[in-house]
CSV table of C-alpha atoms in Angstrom, one decimal:
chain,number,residue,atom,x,y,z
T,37,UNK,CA,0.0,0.0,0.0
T,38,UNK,CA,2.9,2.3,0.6
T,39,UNK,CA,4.4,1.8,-2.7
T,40,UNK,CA,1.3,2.4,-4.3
T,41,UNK,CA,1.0,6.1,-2.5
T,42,UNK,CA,4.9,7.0,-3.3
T,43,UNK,CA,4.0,5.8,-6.9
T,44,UNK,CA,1.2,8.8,-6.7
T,45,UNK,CA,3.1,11.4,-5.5
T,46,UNK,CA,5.8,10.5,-7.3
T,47,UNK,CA,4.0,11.0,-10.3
T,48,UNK,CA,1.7,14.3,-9.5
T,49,UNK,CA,5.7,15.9,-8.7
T,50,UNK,CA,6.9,14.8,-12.3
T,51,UNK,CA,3.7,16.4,-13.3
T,52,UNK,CA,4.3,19.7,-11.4
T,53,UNK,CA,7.5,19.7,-12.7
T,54,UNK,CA,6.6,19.2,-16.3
T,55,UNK,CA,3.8,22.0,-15.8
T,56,UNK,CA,6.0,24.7,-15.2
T,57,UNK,CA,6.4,27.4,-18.0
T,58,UNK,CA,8.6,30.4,-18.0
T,59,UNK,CA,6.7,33.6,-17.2
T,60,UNK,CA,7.9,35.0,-20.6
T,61,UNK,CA,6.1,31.9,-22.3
T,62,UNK,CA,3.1,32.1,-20.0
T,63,UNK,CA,2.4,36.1,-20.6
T,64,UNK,CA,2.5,35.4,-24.9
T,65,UNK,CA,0.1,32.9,-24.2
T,66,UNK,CA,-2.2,34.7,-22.4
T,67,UNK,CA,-1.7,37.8,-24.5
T,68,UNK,CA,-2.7,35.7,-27.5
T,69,UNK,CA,-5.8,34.4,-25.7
T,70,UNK,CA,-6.7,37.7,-24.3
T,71,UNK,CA,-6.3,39.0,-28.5
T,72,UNK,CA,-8.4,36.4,-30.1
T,73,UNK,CA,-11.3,36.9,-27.4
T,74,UNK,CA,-11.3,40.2,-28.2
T,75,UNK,CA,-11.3,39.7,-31.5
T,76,UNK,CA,-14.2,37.5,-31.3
T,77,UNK,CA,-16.3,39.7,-28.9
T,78,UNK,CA,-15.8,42.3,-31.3
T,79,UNK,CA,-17.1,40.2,-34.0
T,80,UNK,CA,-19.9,38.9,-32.1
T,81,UNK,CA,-20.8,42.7,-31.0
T,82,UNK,CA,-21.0,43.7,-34.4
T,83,UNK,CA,-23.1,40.6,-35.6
T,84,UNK,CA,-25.7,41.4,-32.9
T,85,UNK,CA,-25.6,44.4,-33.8
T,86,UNK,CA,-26.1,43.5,-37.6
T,87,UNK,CA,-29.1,40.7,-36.3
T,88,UNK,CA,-31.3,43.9,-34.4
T,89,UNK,CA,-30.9,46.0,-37.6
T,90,UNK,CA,-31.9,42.9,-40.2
T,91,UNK,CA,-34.7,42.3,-37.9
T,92,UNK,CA,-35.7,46.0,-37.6
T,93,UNK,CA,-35.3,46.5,-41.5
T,94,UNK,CA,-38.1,42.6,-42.1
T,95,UNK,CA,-40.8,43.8,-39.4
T,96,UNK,CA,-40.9,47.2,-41.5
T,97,UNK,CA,-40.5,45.3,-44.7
T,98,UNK,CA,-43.1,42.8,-44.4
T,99,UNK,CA,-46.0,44.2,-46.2
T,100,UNK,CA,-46.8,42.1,-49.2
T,101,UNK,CA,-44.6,39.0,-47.9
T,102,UNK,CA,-46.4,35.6,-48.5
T,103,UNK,CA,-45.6,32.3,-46.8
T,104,UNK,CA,-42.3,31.4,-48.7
T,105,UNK,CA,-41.1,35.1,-47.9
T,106,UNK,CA,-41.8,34.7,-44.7
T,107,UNK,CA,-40.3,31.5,-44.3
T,108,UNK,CA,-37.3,32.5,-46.2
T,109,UNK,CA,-36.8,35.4,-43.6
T,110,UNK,CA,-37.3,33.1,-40.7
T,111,UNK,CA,-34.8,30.7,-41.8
T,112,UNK,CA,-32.2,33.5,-42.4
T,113,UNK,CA,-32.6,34.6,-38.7
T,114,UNK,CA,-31.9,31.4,-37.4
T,115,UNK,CA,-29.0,31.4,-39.3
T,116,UNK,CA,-27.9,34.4,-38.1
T,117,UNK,CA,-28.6,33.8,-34.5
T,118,UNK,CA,-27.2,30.1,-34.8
T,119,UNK,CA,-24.0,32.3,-36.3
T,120,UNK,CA,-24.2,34.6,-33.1
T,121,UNK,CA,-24.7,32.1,-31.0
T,122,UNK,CA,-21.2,29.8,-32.0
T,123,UNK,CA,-19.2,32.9,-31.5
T,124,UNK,CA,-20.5,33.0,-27.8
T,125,UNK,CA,-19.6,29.8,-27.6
T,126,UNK,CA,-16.0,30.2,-29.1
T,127,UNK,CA,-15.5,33.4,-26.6
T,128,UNK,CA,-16.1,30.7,-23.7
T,129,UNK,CA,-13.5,28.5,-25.0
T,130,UNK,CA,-11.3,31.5,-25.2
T,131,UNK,CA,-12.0,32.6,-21.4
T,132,UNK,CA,-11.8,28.8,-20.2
T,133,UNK,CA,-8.5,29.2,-22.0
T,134,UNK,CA,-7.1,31.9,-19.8
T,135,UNK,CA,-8.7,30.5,-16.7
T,136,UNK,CA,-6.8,27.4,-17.0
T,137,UNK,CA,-3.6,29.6,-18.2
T,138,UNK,CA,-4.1,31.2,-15.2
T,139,UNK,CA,-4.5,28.0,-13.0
T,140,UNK,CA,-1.2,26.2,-14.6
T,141,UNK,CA,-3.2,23.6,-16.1
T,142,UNK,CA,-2.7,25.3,-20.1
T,143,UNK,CA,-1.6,22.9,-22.5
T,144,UNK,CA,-2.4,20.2,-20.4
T,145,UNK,CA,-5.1,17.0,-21.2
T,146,UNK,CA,-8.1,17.4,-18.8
T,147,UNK,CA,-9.1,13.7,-19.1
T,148,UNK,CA,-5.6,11.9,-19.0
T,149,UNK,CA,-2.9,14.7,-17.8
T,150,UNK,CA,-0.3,14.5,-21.0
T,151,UNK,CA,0.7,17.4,-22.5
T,152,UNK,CA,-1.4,19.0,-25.4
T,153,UNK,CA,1.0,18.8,-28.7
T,154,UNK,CA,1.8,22.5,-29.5
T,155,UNK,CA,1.0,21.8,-33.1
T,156,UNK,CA,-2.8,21.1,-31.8
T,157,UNK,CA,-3.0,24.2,-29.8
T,158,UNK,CA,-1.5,26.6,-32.6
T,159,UNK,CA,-4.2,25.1,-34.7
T,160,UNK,CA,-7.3,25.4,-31.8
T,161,UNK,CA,-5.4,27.8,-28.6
T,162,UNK,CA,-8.7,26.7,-26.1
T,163,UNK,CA,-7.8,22.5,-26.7
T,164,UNK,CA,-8.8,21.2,-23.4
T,165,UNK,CA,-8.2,17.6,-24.8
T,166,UNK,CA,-5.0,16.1,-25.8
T,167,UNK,CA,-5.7,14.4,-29.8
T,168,UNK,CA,-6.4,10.6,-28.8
T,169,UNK,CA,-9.0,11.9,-25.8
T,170,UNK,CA,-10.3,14.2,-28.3
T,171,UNK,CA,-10.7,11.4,-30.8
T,172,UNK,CA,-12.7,8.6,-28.1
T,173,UNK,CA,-14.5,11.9,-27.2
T,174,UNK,CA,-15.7,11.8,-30.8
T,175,UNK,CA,-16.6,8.0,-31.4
T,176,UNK,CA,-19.1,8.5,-28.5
């Protein structure tokens, strides 16, 4: 039983150890996070934005419209809003991101603890799941 436990702390110390990044690395990290969530609120600003005039522009616009008008509209709007609605979504990645940045736990699997590949999180910066966890996560 005691090997067991010296196993386990054993391990979460090589973990802690492997977990540390330079403050240098850490801050261009976060700095890139903090960027692309701006970038993104900025983008989803300016498609609300864009959604209350469109639907401003059809309830004024309406006269005349029959079903496949009106249908037509309504499918547009959902589009839009489904649209509005992914870049909230993508923000939350983004601020889960710098949360776990913050934390020490950036670039690291949440399900099995390895190390994120850098080529996975310069392709998708809010990974949360190393490729193979990402992959059963998938099949499911």
């Amino acid at each position: 039983m005691a090997k067991a436990t010296d196993t386990r702390t054993t391990t979460t110390a090589k973990a802690a150890t492997k977990r540390t990044r330079s403050a240098a690395e850490t801050e261009k990290i976060r700095v890139a996070l903090v960027e692309r969530r701006d970038d993104l609120q900025s983008e989803y600003d300016s498609s609300l934005s864009e959604l209350t005039e469109l639907q401003r522009d059809r309830l004024s616009d309406s006269a005349g419209d029959d079903q496949a008008d009106t249908g037509t509209k309504t499918l547009e709007r959902e589009q839009e809003i489904t649209l509005a609605n992914n870049l909230r979504d993508r923000i939350t990645q983004v601020e889960r991101a710098i949360d776990r940045l913050g934390e020490g736990n950036y670039g690291w699997c949440e399900r099995c603890g390895n190390a994120i590949p850098v080529e996975r999180l310069a392709a998708f910066p809010s990974a949360t799941l190393c490729v193979s966890c990402k992959q059963l996560e998938e099949r499911r």
